[in-house]
PDB file of N, CA and C in Angstrom:
ATOM      1  N   GLY A  29      82.767 125.579 113.648  1.00  0.00           N
ATOM      2  CA  GLY A  29      84.195 125.301 113.892  1.00  0.00           C
ATOM      3  C   GLY A  29      84.776 126.359 114.705  1.00  0.00           C
ATOM      4  N   ASP A  30      85.866 126.001 115.375  1.00  0.00           N
ATOM      5  CA  ASP A  30      86.678 126.799 116.149  1.00  0.00           C
ATOM      6  C   ASP A  30      88.111 126.585 115.843  1.00  0.00           C
ATOM      7  N   LEU A  31      88.998 127.574 115.969  1.00  0.00           N
ATOM      8  CA  LEU A  31      90.430 127.498 115.772  1.00  0.00           C
ATOM      9  C   LEU A  31      91.061 128.350 116.840  1.00  0.00           C
ATOM     10  N   VAL A  32      92.120 127.773 117.565  1.00  0.00           N
ATOM     11  CA  VAL A  32      92.869 128.529 118.573  1.00  0.00           C
ATOM     12  C   VAL A  32      94.252 128.381 118.389  1.00  0.00           C
ATOM     13  N   TYR A  33      95.078 129.474 118.479  1.00  0.00           N
ATOM     14  CA  TYR A  33      96.552 129.359 118.244  1.00  0.00           C
ATOM     15  C   TYR A  33      97.229 130.200 119.288  1.00  0.00           C
ATOM     16  N   ASN A  34      98.100 129.532 120.047  1.00  0.00           N
ATOM     17  CA  ASN A  34      98.740 130.211 121.273  1.00  0.00           C
ATOM     18  C   ASN A  34     100.007 130.724 120.668  1.00  0.00           C
ATOM     19  N   LEU A  35     100.238 132.151 120.646  1.00  0.00           N
ATOM     20  CA  LEU A  35     101.353 132.796 120.063  1.00  0.00           C
ATOM     21  C   LEU A  35     102.592 132.609 121.099  1.00  0.00           C
ATOM     22  N   GLY A  36     102.356 132.329 122.320  1.00  0.00           N
ATOM     23  CA  GLY A  36     103.353 132.256 123.296  1.00  0.00           C
ATOM     24  C   GLY A  36     104.084 130.905 123.423  1.00  0.00           C
ATOM     25  N   ALA A  37     103.480 130.011 122.813  1.00  0.00           N
ATOM     26  CA  ALA A  37     104.247 128.581 122.738  1.00  0.00           C
ATOM     27  C   ALA A  37     104.857 128.287 121.417  1.00  0.00           C
ATOM     28  N   ASP A  38     105.909 127.489 121.578  1.00  0.00           N
ATOM     29  CA  ASP A  38     106.587 127.069 120.346  1.00  0.00           C
ATOM     30  C   ASP A  38     106.152 125.902 119.672  1.00  0.00           C
ATOM     31  N   ALA A  39     105.535 124.954 120.229  1.00  0.00           N
ATOM     32  CA  ALA A  39     104.948 123.740 119.789  1.00  0.00           C
ATOM     33  C   ALA A  39     103.867 123.364 120.272  1.00  0.00           C
ATOM     34  N   ASP A  40     102.869 122.521 119.832  1.00  0.00           N
ATOM     35  CA  ASP A  40     101.661 122.116 120.189  1.00  0.00           C
ATOM     36  C   ASP A  40     100.831 123.124 120.534  1.00  0.00           C
ATOM     37  N   ASN A  41     100.666 124.157 119.716  1.00  0.00           N
ATOM     38  CA  ASN A  41     100.031 125.458 120.088  1.00  0.00           C
ATOM     39  C   ASN A  41      98.771 125.678 119.076  1.00  0.00           C
ATOM     40  N   LEU A  42      98.295 124.781 118.369  1.00  0.00           N
ATOM     41  CA  LEU A  42      97.321 124.911 117.450  1.00  0.00           C
ATOM     42  C   LEU A  42      96.243 123.928 117.676  1.00  0.00           C
ATOM     43  N   GLY A  43      94.991 124.405 118.036  1.00  0.00           N
ATOM     44  CA  GLY A  43      93.873 123.538 118.447  1.00  0.00           C
ATOM     45  C   GLY A  43      92.804 123.950 117.463  1.00  0.00           C
ATOM     46  N   TRP A  44      91.907 122.871 117.214  1.00  0.00           N
ATOM     47  CA  TRP A  44      90.769 123.218 116.381  1.00  0.00           C
ATOM     48  C   TRP A  44      89.504 122.290 116.689  1.00  0.00           C
ATOM     49  N   LEU A  45      88.434 122.642 116.272  1.00  0.00           N
ATOM     50  CA  LEU A  45      87.092 121.876 116.435  1.00  0.00           C
ATOM     51  C   LEU A  45      86.377 122.091 115.176  1.00  0.00           C
ATOM     52  N   ALA A  46      85.845 120.888 114.637  1.00  0.00           N
ATOM     53  CA  ALA A  46      84.817 121.178 113.425  1.00  0.00           C
ATOM     54  C   ALA A  46      83.731 120.082 113.663  1.00  0.00           C
ATOM     55  N   GLY A  47      82.635 120.537 113.488  1.00  0.00           N
ATOM     56  CA  GLY A  47      81.331 119.785 113.661  1.00  0.00           C
ATOM     57  C   GLY A  47      80.166 120.301 113.077  1.00  0.00           C
ATOM     58  N   PHE A  48      78.957 119.718 113.359  1.00  0.00           N
ATOM     59  CA  PHE A  48      77.732 120.066 112.756  1.00  0.00           C
ATOM     60  C   PHE A  48      76.605 119.737 113.691  1.00  0.00           C
ATOM     61  N   SER A  49      75.461 120.462 113.450  1.00  0.00           N
ATOM     62  CA  SER A  49      74.255 120.270 114.441  1.00  0.00           C
ATOM     63  C   SER A  49      73.081 120.060 113.330  1.00  0.00           C
ATOM     64  N   LEU A  50      72.149 119.148 113.531  1.00  0.00           N
ATOM     65  CA  LEU A  50      71.035 118.991 112.785  1.00  0.00           C
ATOM     66  C   LEU A  50      69.761 119.179 113.705  1.00  0.00           C
ATOM     67  N   GLY A  51      68.859 120.058 113.403  1.00  0.00           N
ATOM     68  CA  GLY A  51      67.669 120.176 114.163  1.00  0.00           C
ATOM     69  C   GLY A  51      67.867 120.956 115.285  1.00  0.00           C
ATOM     70  N   GLN A  52      66.682 121.176 116.042  1.00  0.00           N
ATOM     71  CA  GLN A  52      66.740 121.931 117.272  1.00  0.00           C
ATOM     72  C   GLN A  52      65.665 121.220 118.180  1.00  0.00           C
ATOM     73  N   ALA A  53      65.990 120.761 119.252  1.00  0.00           N
ATOM     74  CA  ALA A  53      64.911 120.127 120.257  1.00  0.00           C
ATOM     75  C   ALA A  53      64.175 121.104 120.942  1.00  0.00           C
ATOM     76  N   LYS A  54      63.232 121.828 120.470  1.00  0.00           N
ATOM     77  CA  LYS A  54      62.462 122.827 121.098  1.00  0.00           C
ATOM     78  C   LYS A  54      61.056 122.656 121.168  1.00  0.00           C
ATOM     79  N   GLU A  55      60.504 122.293 120.068  1.00  0.00           N
ATOM     80  CA  GLU A  55      58.989 122.006 119.974  1.00  0.00           C
ATOM     81  C   GLU A  55      58.666 120.562 120.212  1.00  0.00           C
ATOM     82  N   ALA A  56      57.502 120.233 120.565  1.00  0.00           N
ATOM     83  CA  ALA A  56      57.232 118.817 120.804  1.00  0.00           C
ATOM     84  C   ALA A  56      57.524 117.922 119.740  1.00  0.00           C
ATOM     85  N   HIS A  57      58.177 116.884 119.947  1.00  0.00           N
ATOM     86  CA  HIS A  57      58.563 115.682 118.942  1.00  0.00           C
ATOM     87  C   HIS A  57      59.707 116.183 118.015  1.00  0.00           C
ATOM     88  N   SER A  58      60.412 117.271 118.340  1.00  0.00           N
ATOM     89  CA  SER A  58      61.461 117.662 117.580  1.00  0.00           C
ATOM     90  C   SER A  58      62.757 117.073 118.233  1.00  0.00           C
ATOM     91  N   TYR A  59      63.690 116.937 117.398  1.00  0.00           N
ATOM     92  CA  TYR A  59      65.120 116.276 117.852  1.00  0.00           C
ATOM     93  C   TYR A  59      66.302 117.254 117.449  1.00  0.00           C
ATOM     94  N   GLN A  60      67.428 116.944 117.944  1.00  0.00           N
ATOM     95  CA  GLN A  60      68.636 117.418 117.569  1.00  0.00           C
ATOM     96  C   GLN A  60      69.725 116.410 117.675  1.00  0.00           C
ATOM     97  N   PHE A  61      70.489 116.414 116.667  1.00  0.00           N
ATOM     98  CA  PHE A  61      71.811 115.647 116.528  1.00  0.00           C
ATOM     99  C   PHE A  61      72.991 116.554 116.559  1.00  0.00           C
ATOM    100  N   ILE A  62      73.927 116.274 117.258  1.00  0.00           N
ATOM    101  CA  ILE A  62      75.354 117.096 117.062  1.00  0.00           C
ATOM    102  C   ILE A  62      76.496 116.012 116.993  1.00  0.00           C
ATOM    103  N   TYR A  63      77.431 116.509 116.232  1.00  0.00           N
ATOM    104  CA  TYR A  63      78.698 115.711 116.230  1.00  0.00           C
ATOM    105  C   TYR A  63      79.881 116.906 116.019  1.00  0.00           C
ATOM    106  N   ASN A  64      80.881 116.544 116.694  1.00  0.00           N
ATOM    107  CA  ASN A  64      82.268 117.341 116.420  1.00  0.00           C
ATOM    108  C   ASN A  64      83.274 116.521 116.688  1.00  0.00           C
ATOM    109  N   TYR A  65      84.430 116.850 116.021  1.00  0.00           N
ATOM    110  CA  TYR A  65      85.750 116.366 116.259  1.00  0.00           C
ATOM    111  C   TYR A  65      86.503 117.400 116.544  1.00  0.00           C
ATOM    112  N   ARG A  66      87.489 117.293 117.770  1.00  0.00           N
ATOM    113  CA  ARG A  66      88.394 118.352 118.049  1.00  0.00           C
ATOM    114  C   ARG A  66      89.755 117.775 118.389  1.00  0.00           C
ATOM    115  N   ARG A  67      90.809 118.529 118.236  1.00  0.00           N
ATOM    116  CA  ARG A  67      92.137 118.284 118.653  1.00  0.00           C
ATOM    117  C   ARG A  67      92.592 119.507 119.339  1.00  0.00           C
ATOM    118  N   LEU A  68      93.092 119.292 120.630  1.00  0.00           N
ATOM    119  CA  LEU A  68      93.498 120.319 121.488  1.00  0.00           C
ATOM    120  C   LEU A  68      94.894 119.958 122.016  1.00  0.00           C
ATOM    121  N   PRO A  69      95.986 120.260 121.358  1.00  0.00           N
ATOM    122  CA  PRO A  69      97.271 119.957 122.015  1.00  0.00           C
ATOM    123  C   PRO A  69      97.676 120.561 123.130  1.00  0.00           C
ATOM    124  N   ALA A  70      98.780 120.087 123.868  1.00  0.00           N
ATOM    125  CA  ALA A  70      98.948 120.503 125.233  1.00  0.00           C
ATOM    126  C   ALA A  70      99.196 122.011 125.364  1.00  0.00           C
ATOM    127  N   ASP A  71      99.816 122.728 124.498  1.00  0.00           N
ATOM    128  CA  ASP A  71     100.003 124.249 124.796  1.00  0.00           C
ATOM    129  C   ASP A  71      99.078 125.158 123.895  1.00  0.00           C
ATOM    130  N   ALA A  72      97.872 124.621 123.370  1.00  0.00           N
ATOM    131  CA  ALA A  72      97.106 125.419 122.627  1.00  0.00           C
ATOM    132  C   ALA A  72      96.357 126.429 123.435  1.00  0.00           C
ATOM    133  N   VAL A  73      95.865 126.091 124.658  1.00  0.00           N
ATOM    134  CA  VAL A  73      95.114 126.837 125.499  1.00  0.00           C
ATOM    135  C   VAL A  73      95.407 126.415 127.031  1.00  0.00           C
ATOM    136  N   LEU A  74      95.046 127.450 127.900  1.00  0.00           N
ATOM    137  CA  LEU A  74      95.156 127.123 129.263  1.00  0.00           C
ATOM    138  C   LEU A  74      94.060 126.087 129.674  1.00  0.00           C
ATOM    139  N   GLY A  75      94.631 124.965 130.348  1.00  0.00           N
ATOM    140  CA  GLY A  75      93.721 123.782 130.542  1.00  0.00           C
ATOM    141  C   GLY A  75      92.629 124.170 131.578  1.00  0.00           C
ATOM    142  N   ALA A  76      92.610 125.227 132.298  1.00  0.00           N
ATOM    143  CA  ALA A  76      91.514 125.458 133.097  1.00  0.00           C
ATOM    144  C   ALA A  76      90.203 126.097 132.367  1.00  0.00           C
ATOM    145  N   PHE A  77      90.427 126.484 131.161  1.00  0.00           N
ATOM    146  CA  PHE A  77      89.428 126.997 130.196  1.00  0.00           C
ATOM    147  C   PHE A  77      88.707 126.053 129.192  1.00  0.00           C
ATOM    148  N   THR A  78      89.123 124.787 129.449  1.00  0.00           N
ATOM    149  CA  THR A  78      88.627 123.787 128.524  1.00  0.00           C
ATOM    150  C   THR A  78      87.450 123.151 129.038  1.00  0.00           C
ATOM    151  N   ASP A  79      86.709 122.472 128.078  1.00  0.00           N
ATOM    152  CA  ASP A  79      85.520 121.624 128.212  1.00  0.00           C
ATOM    153  C   ASP A  79      85.818 120.561 129.364  1.00  0.00           C
ATOM    154  N   SER A  80      85.365 120.422 130.584  1.00  0.00           N
ATOM    155  CA  SER A  80      85.788 119.332 131.391  1.00  0.00           C
ATOM    156  C   SER A  80      85.092 118.132 130.996  1.00  0.00           C
ATOM    157  N   ASP A  81      84.065 117.865 130.175  1.00  0.00           N
ATOM    158  CA  ASP A  81      83.582 116.716 129.592  1.00  0.00           C
ATOM    159  C   ASP A  81      84.303 116.080 128.695  1.00  0.00           C
ATOM    160  N   PHE A  82      84.925 116.723 127.898  1.00  0.00           N
ATOM    161  CA  PHE A  82      85.732 116.254 126.781  1.00  0.00           C
ATOM    162  C   PHE A  82      87.093 115.718 127.278  1.00  0.00           C
ATOM    163  N   GLY A  83      87.380 114.476 127.207  1.00  0.00           N
ATOM    164  CA  GLY A  83      88.569 113.952 127.455  1.00  0.00           C
ATOM    165  C   GLY A  83      88.995 114.007 128.964  1.00  0.00           C
ATOM    166  N   GLY A  84      88.002 114.210 129.738  1.00  0.00           N
ATOM    167  CA  GLY A  84      88.368 114.368 131.281  1.00  0.00           C
ATOM    168  C   GLY A  84      88.884 115.823 131.674  1.00  0.00           C
ATOM    169  N   GLY A  85      88.789 116.700 130.692  1.00  0.00           N
ATOM    170  CA  GLY A  85      89.164 118.010 131.014  1.00  0.00           C
ATOM    171  C   GLY A  85      90.606 118.271 130.696  1.00  0.00           C
ATOM    172  N   GLY A  86      91.028 119.551 130.552  1.00  0.00           N
ATOM    173  CA  GLY A  86      92.547 119.675 130.254  1.00  0.00           C
ATOM    174  C   GLY A  86      92.781 119.781 128.820  1.00  0.00           C
ATOM    175  N   THR A  87      94.085 119.742 128.484  1.00  0.00           N
ATOM    176  CA  THR A  87      94.575 119.711 126.968  1.00  0.00           C
ATOM    177  C   THR A  87      95.207 118.386 126.772  1.00  0.00           C
ATOM    178  N   ASP A  88      95.836 118.361 125.544  1.00  0.00           N
ATOM    179  CA  ASP A  88      96.571 117.251 125.046  1.00  0.00           C
ATOM    180  C   ASP A  88      95.443 116.072 124.845  1.00  0.00           C
ATOM    181  N   VAL A  89      94.407 116.333 124.123  1.00  0.00           N
ATOM    182  CA  VAL A  89      93.257 115.378 123.944  1.00  0.00           C
ATOM    183  C   VAL A  89      92.745 115.731 122.464  1.00  0.00           C
ATOM    184  N   LYS A  90      92.245 114.509 121.939  1.00  0.00           N
ATOM    185  CA  LYS A  90      91.634 114.622 120.685  1.00  0.00           C
ATOM    186  C   LYS A  90      90.459 113.522 120.588  1.00  0.00           C
ATOM    187  N   GLY A  91      89.614 113.956 119.762  1.00  0.00           N
ATOM    188  CA  GLY A  91      88.404 112.763 119.674  1.00  0.00           C
ATOM    189  C   GLY A  91      87.090 113.409 119.198  1.00  0.00           C
ATOM    190  N   HIS A  92      86.052 112.534 119.400  1.00  0.00           N
ATOM    191  CA  HIS A  92      84.773 112.797 118.814  1.00  0.00           C
ATOM    192  C   HIS A  92      83.768 113.037 119.975  1.00  0.00           C
ATOM    193  N   GLU A  93      82.682 113.893 119.696  1.00  0.00           N
ATOM    194  CA  GLU A  93      81.486 113.974 120.586  1.00  0.00           C
ATOM    195  C   GLU A  93      80.327 113.810 119.722  1.00  0.00           C
ATOM    196  N   PHE A  94      79.437 112.783 120.181  1.00  0.00           N
ATOM    197  CA  PHE A  94      78.133 112.679 119.456  1.00  0.00           C
ATOM    198  C   PHE A  94      76.931 113.044 120.395  1.00  0.00           C
ATOM    199  N   GLY A  95      76.076 113.656 119.966  1.00  0.00           N
ATOM    200  CA  GLY A  95      75.027 113.969 120.937  1.00  0.00           C
ATOM    201  C   GLY A  95      73.692 113.946 120.243  1.00  0.00           C
ATOM    202  N   ILE A  96      72.497 113.554 121.089  1.00  0.00           N
ATOM    203  CA  ILE A  96      71.192 113.638 120.537  1.00  0.00           C
ATOM    204  C   ILE A  96      70.187 114.183 121.690  1.00  0.00           C
ATOM    205  N   ALA A  97      69.350 114.797 121.285  1.00  0.00           N
ATOM    206  CA  ALA A  97      68.196 115.314 122.232  1.00  0.00           C
ATOM    207  C   ALA A  97      66.969 115.210 121.640  1.00  0.00           C
ATOM    208  N   TYR A  98      65.843 114.892 122.274  1.00  0.00           N
ATOM    209  CA  TYR A  98      64.399 114.704 121.657  1.00  0.00           C
ATOM    210  C   TYR A  98      63.442 115.431 122.650  1.00  0.00           C
ATOM    211  N   ALA A  99      62.828 116.283 122.061  1.00  0.00           N
ATOM    212  CA  ALA A  99      61.742 117.063 122.950  1.00  0.00           C
ATOM    213  C   ALA A  99      60.382 116.313 123.139  1.00  0.00           C
ATOM    214  N   LEU A 100      60.439 115.901 124.125  1.00  0.00           N
ATOM    215  CA  LEU A 100      58.813 115.203 124.556  1.00  0.00           C
ATOM    216  C   LEU A 100      57.702 116.143 124.433  1.00  0.00           C
ATOM    217  N   ASN A 101      58.028 117.299 124.997  1.00  0.00           N
ATOM    218  CA  ASN A 101      57.108 118.612 124.846  1.00  0.00           C
ATOM    219  C   ASN A 101      58.128 119.715 124.914  1.00  0.00           C
ATOM    220  N   PRO A 102      57.696 120.982 124.869  1.00  0.00           N
ATOM    221  CA  PRO A 102      58.536 122.284 124.870  1.00  0.00           C
ATOM    222  C   PRO A 102      59.189 122.183 126.222  1.00  0.00           C
ATOM    223  N   ASN A 103      58.791 121.570 127.291  1.00  0.00           N
ATOM    224  CA  ASN A 103      59.422 121.787 128.630  1.00  0.00           C
ATOM    225  C   ASN A 103      60.181 120.667 129.067  1.00  0.00           C
ATOM    226  N   ILE A 104      60.129 119.378 128.576  1.00  0.00           N
ATOM    227  CA  ILE A 104      61.018 118.275 128.858  1.00  0.00           C
ATOM    228  C   ILE A 104      61.636 117.662 127.701  1.00  0.00           C
ATOM    229  N   ILE A 105      63.057 117.831 127.892  1.00  0.00           N
ATOM    230  CA  ILE A 105      63.961 117.475 126.703  1.00  0.00           C
ATOM    231  C   ILE A 105      65.124 116.472 127.210  1.00  0.00           C
ATOM    232  N   PRO A 106      64.873 115.138 127.150  1.00  0.00           N
ATOM    233  CA  PRO A 106      66.151 114.279 127.492  1.00  0.00           C
ATOM    234  C   PRO A 106      67.071 114.250 126.421  1.00  0.00           C
ATOM    235  N   GLY A 107      68.255 113.951 126.872  1.00  0.00           N
ATOM    236  CA  GLY A 107      69.327 113.879 125.772  1.00  0.00           C
ATOM    237  C   GLY A 107      70.527 113.100 126.200  1.00  0.00           C
ATOM    238  N   ALA A 108      71.387 112.898 125.338  1.00  0.00           N
ATOM    239  CA  ALA A 108      72.636 112.057 125.639  1.00  0.00           C
ATOM    240  C   ALA A 108      73.848 112.499 124.793  1.00  0.00           C
ATOM    241  N   SER A 109      74.935 112.439 125.395  1.00  0.00           N
ATOM    242  CA  SER A 109      76.329 112.671 124.591  1.00  0.00           C
ATOM    243  C   SER A 109      77.249 111.576 124.900  1.00  0.00           C
ATOM    244  N   TYR A 110      77.975 111.270 123.869  1.00  0.00           N
ATOM    245  CA  TYR A 110      78.968 110.168 124.183  1.00  0.00           C
ATOM    246  C   TYR A 110      80.179 110.834 123.543  1.00  0.00           C
ATOM    247  N   PHE A 111      81.271 110.688 124.411  1.00  0.00           N
ATOM    248  CA  PHE A 111      82.688 111.214 124.158  1.00  0.00           C
ATOM    249  C   PHE A 111      83.548 109.957 123.909  1.00  0.00           C
ATOM    250  N   PHE A 112      84.201 109.841 122.684  1.00  0.00           N
ATOM    251  CA  PHE A 112      85.110 108.992 122.270  1.00  0.00           C
ATOM    252  C   PHE A 112      86.278 109.709 122.041  1.00  0.00           C
ATOM    253  N   ASN A 113      87.209 109.754 123.124  1.00  0.00           N
ATOM    254  CA  ASN A 113      88.538 110.589 123.058  1.00  0.00           C
ATOM    255  C   ASN A 113      89.736 109.859 123.320  1.00  0.00           C
ATOM    256  N   GLN A 114      90.833 110.396 122.979  1.00  0.00           N
ATOM    257  CA  GLN A 114      92.109 109.995 123.226  1.00  0.00           C
ATOM    258  C   GLN A 114      92.901 111.079 123.933  1.00  0.00           C
ATOM    259  N   GLN A 115      93.293 110.634 125.339  1.00  0.00           N
ATOM    260  CA  GLN A 115      94.084 111.533 126.052  1.00  0.00           C
ATOM    261  C   GLN A 115      95.581 111.273 125.644  1.00  0.00           C
ATOM    262  N   GLY A 116      96.073 112.352 125.064  1.00  0.00           N
ATOM    263  CA  GLY A 116      97.522 112.303 124.658  1.00  0.00           C
ATOM    264  C   GLY A 116      97.286 112.425 123.019  1.00  0.00           C
ATOM    265  N   VAL A 117      97.583 113.578 122.479  1.00  0.00           N
ATOM    266  CA  VAL A 117      97.360 113.883 121.048  1.00  0.00           C
ATOM    267  C   VAL A 117      98.245 112.806 120.184  1.00  0.00           C
ATOM    268  N   THR A 118      99.418 112.543 120.600  1.00  0.00           N
ATOM    269  CA  THR A 118     100.180 111.569 119.917  1.00  0.00           C
ATOM    270  C   THR A 118     100.405 110.369 120.833  1.00  0.00           C
ATOM    271  N   GLY A 119      99.747 109.298 120.502  1.00  0.00           N
ATOM    272  CA  GLY A 119      99.728 108.084 121.443  1.00  0.00           C
ATOM    273  C   GLY A 119      98.633 108.426 122.618  1.00  0.00           C
ATOM    274  N   GLY A 120      98.884 107.745 123.614  1.00  0.00           N
ATOM    275  CA  GLY A 120      97.932 108.054 124.790  1.00  0.00           C
ATOM    276  C   GLY A 120      96.915 106.905 125.051  1.00  0.00           C
ATOM    277  N   THR A 121      95.887 107.379 125.792  1.00  0.00           N
ATOM    278  CA  THR A 121      95.053 106.275 126.350  1.00  0.00           C
ATOM    279  C   THR A 121      93.529 106.763 125.938  1.00  0.00           C
ATOM    280  N   ASP A 122      92.740 105.726 125.667  1.00  0.00           N
ATOM    281  CA  ASP A 122      91.322 106.010 125.346  1.00  0.00           C
ATOM    282  C   ASP A 122      90.584 106.478 126.448  1.00  0.00           C
ATOM    283  N   PHE A 123      89.570 107.397 126.212  1.00  0.00           N
ATOM    284  CA  PHE A 123      88.682 107.846 127.262  1.00  0.00           C
ATOM    285  C   PHE A 123      87.378 107.861 126.655  1.00  0.00           C
ATOM    286  N   HIS A 124      86.286 107.242 127.341  1.00  0.00           N
ATOM    287  CA  HIS A 124      85.103 107.195 126.944  1.00  0.00           C
ATOM    288  C   HIS A 124      84.165 107.666 128.084  1.00  0.00           C
ATOM    289  N   ARG A 125      83.104 108.496 127.608  1.00  0.00           N
ATOM    290  CA  ARG A 125      82.010 108.932 128.595  1.00  0.00           C
ATOM    291  C   ARG A 125      80.701 109.029 128.056  1.00  0.00           C
ATOM    292  N   LEU A 126      79.714 108.427 128.608  1.00  0.00           N
ATOM    293  CA  LEU A 126      78.406 108.696 128.111  1.00  0.00           C
ATOM    294  C   LEU A 126      77.819 109.557 129.442  1.00  0.00           C
ATOM    295  N   GLN A 127      77.133 110.543 128.740  1.00  0.00           N
ATOM    296  CA  GLN A 127      76.510 111.655 129.659  1.00  0.00           C
ATOM    297  C   GLN A 127      74.975 111.697 129.318  1.00  0.00           C
ATOM    298  N   ILE A 128      74.110 111.506 130.304  1.00  0.00           N
ATOM    299  CA  ILE A 128      72.786 111.533 129.943  1.00  0.00           C
ATOM    300  C   ILE A 128      72.187 112.834 130.661  1.00  0.00           C
ATOM    301  N   ASP A 129      71.273 113.606 130.030  1.00  0.00           N
ATOM    302  CA  ASP A 129      70.864 114.864 130.557  1.00  0.00           C
ATOM    303  C   ASP A 129      69.302 114.677 130.429  1.00  0.00           C
ATOM    304  N   LEU A 130      68.581 115.595 131.307  1.00  0.00           N
ATOM    305  CA  LEU A 130      67.284 115.837 131.296  1.00  0.00           C
ATOM    306  C   LEU A 130      66.965 117.194 131.575  1.00  0.00           C
ATOM    307  N   LYS A 131      66.529 117.915 130.557  1.00  0.00           N
ATOM    308  CA  LYS A 131      66.401 119.355 130.668  1.00  0.00           C
ATOM    309  C   LYS A 131      64.882 119.574 130.888  1.00  0.00           C
ATOM    310  N   TYR A 132      64.560 120.352 132.040  1.00  0.00           N
ATOM    311  CA  TYR A 132      63.286 120.830 132.407  1.00  0.00           C
ATOM    312  C   TYR A 132      63.200 122.217 132.526  1.00  0.00           C
ATOM    313  N   ILE A 133      62.395 122.805 131.598  1.00  0.00           N
ATOM    314  CA  ILE A 133      62.090 124.139 131.344  1.00  0.00           C
ATOM    315  C   ILE A 133      60.973 124.564 132.045  1.00  0.00           C
ATOM    316  N   PHE A 134      60.905 125.536 132.845  1.00  0.00           N
ATOM    317  CA  PHE A 134      59.669 126.009 133.612  1.00  0.00           C
ATOM    318  C   PHE A 134      59.643 127.561 133.613  1.00  0.00           C
TER     319      PHE A 134
END
């Protein structure tokens, strides 16, 4: 988990993340699952330092991230992440992103 509190803001200044990871995709036929939920109000952090994949980047966003990776062998690890977020902590619009990765270690 993570917690951030902006002392310089009067409101919307507390952000947090809670999640878990199961397994590590390192050895052949091993896997990894990740899940987290985060809430990042508008004034919790400077928007330039946020995860650009989550909610399209920036602040004033909340939602879920699901991820999976599977090691075909120790050098080739495909994976996917799905972001189910809401832009605008109070109200707002839905934001969905599927991200597919292929990690090649040499």
